[in-house]
Amino acid sequence: MSFINLREKIVQVKVVYYGPGRGGKTSNLEYINRKFSKQIQSEMVSLKTHGDRTLFFDFLPFDMGKIKGYELKIQLYTVPGQVKYNATRKLVLKGVDGLVFVADAQEAMREKNIRSLNQLHENLKSYKESIFKIPLVMQYNKVDLRNQGIPVLPTAVLEKDLNSKLKVPSFEASALTGYNVPETLKKIISSTVVSVQKKLL
């Protein structure tokens, strides 16, 4: 549940980018950080581990105006992709209000995407959250690799693998070029804000 500061009338909303390692979660936030720099009120914090992977999170609140008289602050996080960091991933999910699942559209990543989504489902259950109820957007990242002759899964296959039961909004995307990165962000923010508004009633 989002953090509400009653005295200062601020609602902090937490959105987590989740998905397999090297799928493009950090690249999404780096692009957002560049594109929306005027709206971002803090530095992006990124911790690197051996092998140059983001271990913890990128942290990026930006001001969104007001709902029901409350200032809204959005915090964006990524989780580490590698399986061995599941405890950290679980920790970052604590108190999550909305999720972007960043799938890697490369054919070679098909199994890893499915495993990562199943793990997200399990990790949410440990906080008594349901993947079917929490605001969620699917992003099929790296579709631009098609142009380089790298085998990329058709969107229909990604939808069948990852979204046939969830039926959430989904976007083909390229975190490196920014294709559909702002659209993914806007969609998850709008769904999450609607969900938070209902809780504030």
PDB file of C-alpha atoms in Angstrom:
ATOM      1  CA  MET A   1       0.000   0.000   0.000  1.00  0.00           C
ATOM      2  CA  SER A   2       1.288   3.442  -0.868  1.00  0.00           C
ATOM      3  CA  PHE A   3       2.887   5.473   1.878  1.00  0.00           C
ATOM      4  CA  ILE A   4       0.625   8.334   2.993  1.00  0.00           C
ATOM      5  CA  ASN A   5       1.956  11.308   4.928  1.00  0.00           C
ATOM      6  CA  LEU A   6      -1.189  12.827   6.459  1.00  0.00           C
ATOM      7  CA  ARG A   7       0.500  15.896   7.889  1.00  0.00           C
ATOM      8  CA  GLU A   8       2.128  16.965   4.638  1.00  0.00           C
ATOM      9  CA  LYS A   9      -0.683  15.450   2.543  1.00  0.00           C
ATOM     10  CA  ILE A  10       1.665  13.453   0.328  1.00  0.00           C
ATOM     11  CA  VAL A  11       0.985  10.048  -1.180  1.00  0.00           C
ATOM     12  CA  GLN A  12       4.107   8.170  -2.251  1.00  0.00           C
ATOM     13  CA  VAL A  13       3.392   5.645  -4.960  1.00  0.00           C
ATOM     14  CA  LYS A  14       5.874   2.858  -5.624  1.00  0.00           C
ATOM     15  CA  VAL A  15       6.226   1.398  -9.117  1.00  0.00           C
ATOM     16  CA  VAL A  16       8.651  -1.489  -9.643  1.00  0.00           C
ATOM     17  CA  TYR A  17      10.143  -2.598 -12.971  1.00  0.00           C
ATOM     18  CA  TYR A  18      10.522  -6.389 -12.763  1.00  0.00           C
ATOM     19  CA  GLY A  19      11.821  -8.986 -15.210  1.00  0.00           C
ATOM     20  CA  PRO A  20      14.693 -11.279 -16.171  1.00  0.00           C
ATOM     21  CA  GLY A  21      18.342 -10.216 -15.959  1.00  0.00           C
ATOM     22  CA  ARG A  22      19.613  -7.958 -18.742  1.00  0.00           C
ATOM     23  CA  GLY A  23      16.074  -7.537 -20.026  1.00  0.00           C
ATOM     24  CA  GLY A  24      16.151  -3.729 -20.058  1.00  0.00           C
ATOM     25  CA  LYS A  25      14.735  -2.645 -16.703  1.00  0.00           C
ATOM     26  CA  THR A  26      17.613  -0.289 -15.907  1.00  0.00           C
ATOM     27  CA  SER A  27      17.708   0.956 -19.513  1.00  0.00           C
ATOM     28  CA  ASN A  28      14.031   1.917 -19.158  1.00  0.00           C
ATOM     29  CA  LEU A  29      14.741   4.037 -16.096  1.00  0.00           C
ATOM     30  CA  GLU A  30      17.858   5.570 -17.620  1.00  0.00           C
ATOM     31  CA  TYR A  31      15.821   6.658 -20.639  1.00  0.00           C
ATOM     32  CA  ILE A  32      13.050   8.049 -18.395  1.00  0.00           C
ATOM     33  CA  ASN A  33      15.660   9.869 -16.318  1.00  0.00           C
ATOM     34  CA  ARG A  34      17.010  11.599 -19.445  1.00  0.00           C
ATOM     35  CA  LYS A  35      13.662  12.260 -21.084  1.00  0.00           C
ATOM     36  CA  PHE A  36      11.830  13.598 -18.024  1.00  0.00           C
ATOM     37  CA  SER A  37      14.757  15.249 -16.251  1.00  0.00           C
ATOM     38  CA  LYS A  38      12.733  18.432 -15.573  1.00  0.00           C
ATOM     39  CA  GLN A  39      10.104  16.473 -13.646  1.00  0.00           C
ATOM     40  CA  ILE A  40      12.527  14.418 -11.617  1.00  0.00           C
ATOM     41  CA  GLN A  41      13.359  15.777  -8.217  1.00  0.00           C
ATOM     42  CA  SER A  42      16.152  13.513  -7.093  1.00  0.00           C
ATOM     43  CA  GLU A  43      19.271  11.853  -8.390  1.00  0.00           C
ATOM     44  CA  MET A  44      18.969   8.368  -9.791  1.00  0.00           C
ATOM     45  CA  VAL A  45      20.666   5.922  -7.437  1.00  0.00           C
ATOM     46  CA  SER A  46      22.146   2.841  -9.023  1.00  0.00           C
ATOM     47  CA  LEU A  47      24.248   0.234  -7.270  1.00  0.00           C
ATOM     48  CA  LYS A  48      26.451  -1.937  -9.437  1.00  0.00           C
ATOM     49  CA  THR A  49      27.647  -5.391  -8.470  1.00  0.00           C
ATOM     50  CA  HIS A  50      30.313  -7.643  -9.969  1.00  0.00           C
ATOM     51  CA  GLY A  51      29.403  -8.219 -13.584  1.00  0.00           C
ATOM     52  CA  ASP A  52      28.027  -4.675 -13.802  1.00  0.00           C
ATOM     53  CA  ARG A  53      24.410  -5.516 -13.071  1.00  0.00           C
ATOM     54  CA  THR A  54      22.113  -3.315 -11.075  1.00  0.00           C
ATOM     55  CA  LEU A  55      21.835  -4.956  -7.709  1.00  0.00           C
ATOM     56  CA  PHE A  56      19.407  -2.715  -5.977  1.00  0.00           C
ATOM     57  CA  PHE A  57      17.232  -0.107  -7.528  1.00  0.00           C
ATOM     58  CA  ASP A  58      17.052   3.086  -9.404  1.00  0.00           C
ATOM     59  CA  PHE A  59      15.150   5.632  -7.448  1.00  0.00           C
ATOM     60  CA  LEU A  60      13.280   8.317  -9.232  1.00  0.00           C
ATOM     61  CA  PRO A  61      10.359  10.182  -7.682  1.00  0.00           C
ATOM     62  CA  PHE A  62       8.640  12.763  -9.775  1.00  0.00           C
ATOM     63  CA  ASP A  63       5.819  15.066  -8.963  1.00  0.00           C
ATOM     64  CA  MET A  64       2.490  14.174 -10.493  1.00  0.00           C
ATOM     65  CA  GLY A  65       0.082  16.852  -9.254  1.00  0.00           C
ATOM     66  CA  LYS A  66      -2.686  16.083  -6.754  1.00  0.00           C
ATOM     67  CA  ILE A  67      -5.374  13.506  -6.092  1.00  0.00           C
ATOM     68  CA  LYS A  68      -8.036  14.266  -3.507  1.00  0.00           C
ATOM     69  CA  GLY A  69      -5.936  17.150  -2.178  1.00  0.00           C
ATOM     70  CA  TYR A  70      -2.865  14.957  -1.734  1.00  0.00           C
ATOM     71  CA  GLU A  71       0.413  15.630  -3.525  1.00  0.00           C
ATOM     72  CA  LEU A  72       1.416  12.589  -5.486  1.00  0.00           C
ATOM     73  CA  LYS A  73       5.001  11.392  -5.669  1.00  0.00           C
ATOM     74  CA  ILE A  74       5.962   8.479  -7.881  1.00  0.00           C
ATOM     75  CA  GLN A  75       8.981   6.365  -7.007  1.00  0.00           C
ATOM     76  CA  LEU A  76      10.387   4.070  -9.674  1.00  0.00           C
ATOM     77  CA  TYR A  77      12.484   1.069  -8.742  1.00  0.00           C
ATOM     78  CA  THR A  78      14.118  -1.758 -10.623  1.00  0.00           C
ATOM     79  CA  VAL A  79      14.999  -5.117  -9.146  1.00  0.00           C
ATOM     80  CA  PRO A  80      18.192  -7.049  -9.873  1.00  0.00           C
ATOM     81  CA  GLY A  81      17.592  -9.526 -12.666  1.00  0.00           C
ATOM     82  CA  GLN A  82      19.834 -12.377 -11.618  1.00  0.00           C
ATOM     83  CA  VAL A  83      18.116 -15.316  -9.930  1.00  0.00           C
ATOM     84  CA  LYS A  84      20.568 -15.382  -7.032  1.00  0.00           C
ATOM     85  CA  TYR A  85      19.294 -11.990  -5.883  1.00  0.00           C
ATOM     86  CA  ASN A  86      15.717 -13.130  -5.286  1.00  0.00           C
ATOM     87  CA  ALA A  87      15.786 -12.036  -1.621  1.00  0.00           C
ATOM     88  CA  THR A  88      16.625  -8.504  -2.769  1.00  0.00           C
ATOM     89  CA  ARG A  89      13.934  -8.613  -5.440  1.00  0.00           C
ATOM     90  CA  LYS A  90      11.417  -9.644  -2.830  1.00  0.00           C
ATOM     91  CA  LEU A  91      12.493  -6.796  -0.556  1.00  0.00           C
ATOM     92  CA  VAL A  92      12.100  -4.206  -3.331  1.00  0.00           C
ATOM     93  CA  LEU A  93       8.519  -5.471  -3.936  1.00  0.00           C
ATOM     94  CA  LYS A  94       7.507  -4.639  -0.363  1.00  0.00           C
ATOM     95  CA  GLY A  95       4.756  -2.009  -0.468  1.00  0.00           C
ATOM     96  CA  VAL A  96       4.595  -1.977  -4.296  1.00  0.00           C
ATOM     97  CA  ASP A  97       1.613  -0.155  -5.852  1.00  0.00           C
ATOM     98  CA  GLY A  98       2.193  -0.905  -9.538  1.00  0.00           C
ATOM     99  CA  LEU A  99       4.419  -3.090 -11.714  1.00  0.00           C
ATOM    100  CA  VAL A 100       5.972  -3.070 -15.145  1.00  0.00           C
ATOM    101  CA  PHE A 101       7.092  -6.524 -16.254  1.00  0.00           C
ATOM    102  CA  VAL A 102       9.953  -6.020 -18.719  1.00  0.00           C
ATOM    103  CA  ALA A 103      10.195  -9.138 -20.873  1.00  0.00           C
ATOM    104  CA  ASP A 104      13.171  -9.679 -23.175  1.00  0.00           C
ATOM    105  CA  ALA A 105      11.700 -10.343 -26.629  1.00  0.00           C
ATOM    106  CA  GLN A 106      14.716 -12.359 -27.846  1.00  0.00           C
ATOM    107  CA  GLU A 107      13.848 -15.969 -28.695  1.00  0.00           C
ATOM    108  CA  ALA A 108      16.683 -17.175 -26.465  1.00  0.00           C
ATOM    109  CA  MET A 109      15.014 -15.511 -23.436  1.00  0.00           C
ATOM    110  CA  ARG A 110      11.611 -17.196 -23.724  1.00  0.00           C
ATOM    111  CA  GLU A 111      12.046 -19.562 -20.755  1.00  0.00           C
ATOM    112  CA  LYS A 112      13.660 -16.900 -18.567  1.00  0.00           C
ATOM    113  CA  ASN A 113      10.721 -14.536 -19.132  1.00  0.00           C
ATOM    114  CA  ILE A 114       8.222 -17.197 -18.060  1.00  0.00           C
ATOM    115  CA  ARG A 115      10.294 -18.170 -15.018  1.00  0.00           C
ATOM    116  CA  SER A 116      10.676 -14.526 -13.973  1.00  0.00           C
ATOM    117  CA  LEU A 117       6.922 -13.880 -14.250  1.00  0.00           C
ATOM    118  CA  ASN A 118       6.146 -16.992 -12.183  1.00  0.00           C
ATOM    119  CA  GLN A 119       8.624 -15.836  -9.562  1.00  0.00           C
ATOM    120  CA  LEU A 120       6.995 -12.402  -9.462  1.00  0.00           C
ATOM    121  CA  HIS A 121       3.669 -14.133  -8.831  1.00  0.00           C
ATOM    122  CA  GLU A 122       5.194 -16.112  -5.923  1.00  0.00           C
ATOM    123  CA  ASN A 123       7.011 -13.104  -4.451  1.00  0.00           C
ATOM    124  CA  LEU A 124       3.805 -11.038  -4.463  1.00  0.00           C
ATOM    125  CA  LYS A 125       1.935 -13.861  -2.739  1.00  0.00           C
ATOM    126  CA  SER A 126       4.421 -13.689   0.133  1.00  0.00           C
ATOM    127  CA  TYR A 127       3.068 -10.144   0.760  1.00  0.00           C
ATOM    128  CA  LYS A 128      -0.544 -11.327   0.284  1.00  0.00           C
ATOM    129  CA  GLU A 129      -0.707  -9.403  -3.009  1.00  0.00           C
ATOM    130  CA  SER A 130      -2.193 -10.879  -6.172  1.00  0.00           C
ATOM    131  CA  ILE A 131      -0.586 -10.480  -9.576  1.00  0.00           C
ATOM    132  CA  PHE A 132      -4.165 -10.475 -10.909  1.00  0.00           C
ATOM    133  CA  LYS A 133      -5.208  -7.471  -8.814  1.00  0.00           C
ATOM    134  CA  ILE A 134      -2.191  -5.190  -8.696  1.00  0.00           C
ATOM    135  CA  PRO A 135      -1.806  -2.624 -11.535  1.00  0.00           C
ATOM    136  CA  LEU A 136       0.516  -4.238 -14.077  1.00  0.00           C
ATOM    137  CA  VAL A 137       1.786  -3.401 -17.569  1.00  0.00           C
ATOM    138  CA  MET A 138       3.704  -5.800 -19.828  1.00  0.00           C
ATOM    139  CA  GLN A 139       6.572  -4.466 -21.882  1.00  0.00           C
ATOM    140  CA  TYR A 140       8.113  -6.607 -24.643  1.00  0.00           C
ATOM    141  CA  ASN A 141      11.528  -5.011 -24.844  1.00  0.00           C
ATOM    142  CA  LYS A 142      14.293  -5.239 -27.483  1.00  0.00           C
ATOM    143  CA  VAL A 143      11.966  -5.593 -30.495  1.00  0.00           C
ATOM    144  CA  ASP A 144      14.456  -3.336 -32.345  1.00  0.00           C
ATOM    145  CA  LEU A 145      16.873  -6.316 -32.473  1.00  0.00           C
ATOM    146  CA  ARG A 146      14.754  -7.683 -35.350  1.00  0.00           C
ATOM    147  CA  ASN A 147      16.417  -5.075 -37.549  1.00  0.00           C
ATOM    148  CA  GLN A 148      19.826  -6.562 -36.700  1.00  0.00           C
ATOM    149  CA  GLY A 149      18.746 -10.076 -37.699  1.00  0.00           C
ATOM    150  CA  ILE A 150      18.608 -11.318 -34.074  1.00  0.00           C
ATOM    151  CA  PRO A 151      15.710 -13.796 -33.599  1.00  0.00           C
ATOM    152  CA  VAL A 152      12.903 -12.016 -31.735  1.00  0.00           C
ATOM    153  CA  LEU A 153       9.672 -13.673 -30.605  1.00  0.00           C
ATOM    154  CA  PRO A 154       6.490 -12.531 -32.350  1.00  0.00           C
ATOM    155  CA  THR A 155       4.321 -10.404 -30.065  1.00  0.00           C
ATOM    156  CA  ALA A 156       1.546 -13.015 -30.352  1.00  0.00           C
ATOM    157  CA  VAL A 157       3.877 -15.601 -28.761  1.00  0.00           C
ATOM    158  CA  LEU A 158       4.904 -13.201 -25.971  1.00  0.00           C
ATOM    159  CA  GLU A 159       1.225 -12.437 -25.320  1.00  0.00           C
ATOM    160  CA  LYS A 160       0.392 -16.159 -25.171  1.00  0.00           C
ATOM    161  CA  ASP A 161       3.347 -16.944 -22.880  1.00  0.00           C
ATOM    162  CA  LEU A 162       2.994 -14.019 -20.493  1.00  0.00           C
ATOM    163  CA  ASN A 163      -0.360 -12.297 -20.843  1.00  0.00           C
ATOM    164  CA  SER A 164      -3.002 -14.876 -21.801  1.00  0.00           C
ATOM    165  CA  LYS A 165      -4.315 -15.099 -18.216  1.00  0.00           C
ATOM    166  CA  LEU A 166      -3.385 -11.646 -16.914  1.00  0.00           C
ATOM    167  CA  LYS A 167      -4.838  -9.716 -19.879  1.00  0.00           C
ATOM    168  CA  VAL A 168      -3.069  -6.479 -18.865  1.00  0.00           C
ATOM    169  CA  PRO A 169      -2.005  -3.629 -21.184  1.00  0.00           C
ATOM    170  CA  SER A 170       1.136  -4.480 -23.168  1.00  0.00           C
ATOM    171  CA  PHE A 171       3.636  -2.624 -25.350  1.00  0.00           C
ATOM    172  CA  GLU A 172       6.353  -3.633 -27.751  1.00  0.00           C
ATOM    173  CA  ALA A 173       9.317  -1.475 -26.824  1.00  0.00           C
ATOM    174  CA  SER A 174      12.977  -0.629 -27.115  1.00  0.00           C
ATOM    175  CA  ALA A 175      14.466   0.791 -23.925  1.00  0.00           C
ATOM    176  CA  LEU A 176      17.597   1.854 -25.805  1.00  0.00           C
ATOM    177  CA  THR A 177      15.815   3.940 -28.452  1.00  0.00           C
ATOM    178  CA  GLY A 178      12.966   4.930 -26.116  1.00  0.00           C
ATOM    179  CA  TYR A 179      10.303   3.349 -28.357  1.00  0.00           C
ATOM    180  CA  ASN A 180       7.167   3.004 -26.169  1.00  0.00           C
ATOM    181  CA  VAL A 181       9.128   3.624 -22.949  1.00  0.00           C
ATOM    182  CA  PRO A 182       7.152   6.816 -22.041  1.00  0.00           C
ATOM    183  CA  GLU A 183       3.915   5.073 -23.125  1.00  0.00           C
ATOM    184  CA  THR A 184       4.623   2.153 -20.777  1.00  0.00           C
ATOM    185  CA  LEU A 185       5.376   4.588 -17.952  1.00  0.00           C
ATOM    186  CA  LYS A 186       2.241   6.691 -18.549  1.00  0.00           C
ATOM    187  CA  LYS A 187       0.062   3.581 -18.625  1.00  0.00           C
ATOM    188  CA  ILE A 188       1.388   2.154 -15.360  1.00  0.00           C
ATOM    189  CA  ILE A 189       1.167   5.545 -13.629  1.00  0.00           C
ATOM    190  CA  SER A 190      -2.445   6.088 -14.739  1.00  0.00           C
ATOM    191  CA  SER A 191      -3.529   2.538 -13.688  1.00  0.00           C
ATOM    192  CA  THR A 192      -1.705   2.860 -10.367  1.00  0.00           C
ATOM    193  CA  VAL A 193      -3.168   6.295  -9.608  1.00  0.00           C
ATOM    194  CA  VAL A 194      -6.701   4.980 -10.280  1.00  0.00           C
ATOM    195  CA  SER A 195      -6.022   2.101  -7.890  1.00  0.00           C
ATOM    196  CA  VAL A 196      -4.579   4.428  -5.191  1.00  0.00           C
ATOM    197  CA  GLN A 197      -7.535   6.816  -5.567  1.00  0.00           C
ATOM    198  CA  LYS A 198      -9.934   3.977  -4.762  1.00  0.00           C
ATOM    199  CA  LYS A 199      -7.963   3.246  -1.573  1.00  0.00           C
ATOM    200  CA  LEU A 200      -8.112   6.923  -0.566  1.00  0.00           C
ATOM    201  CA  LEU A 201     -11.908   7.078  -0.823  1.00  0.00           C
TER     202      LEU A 201
END
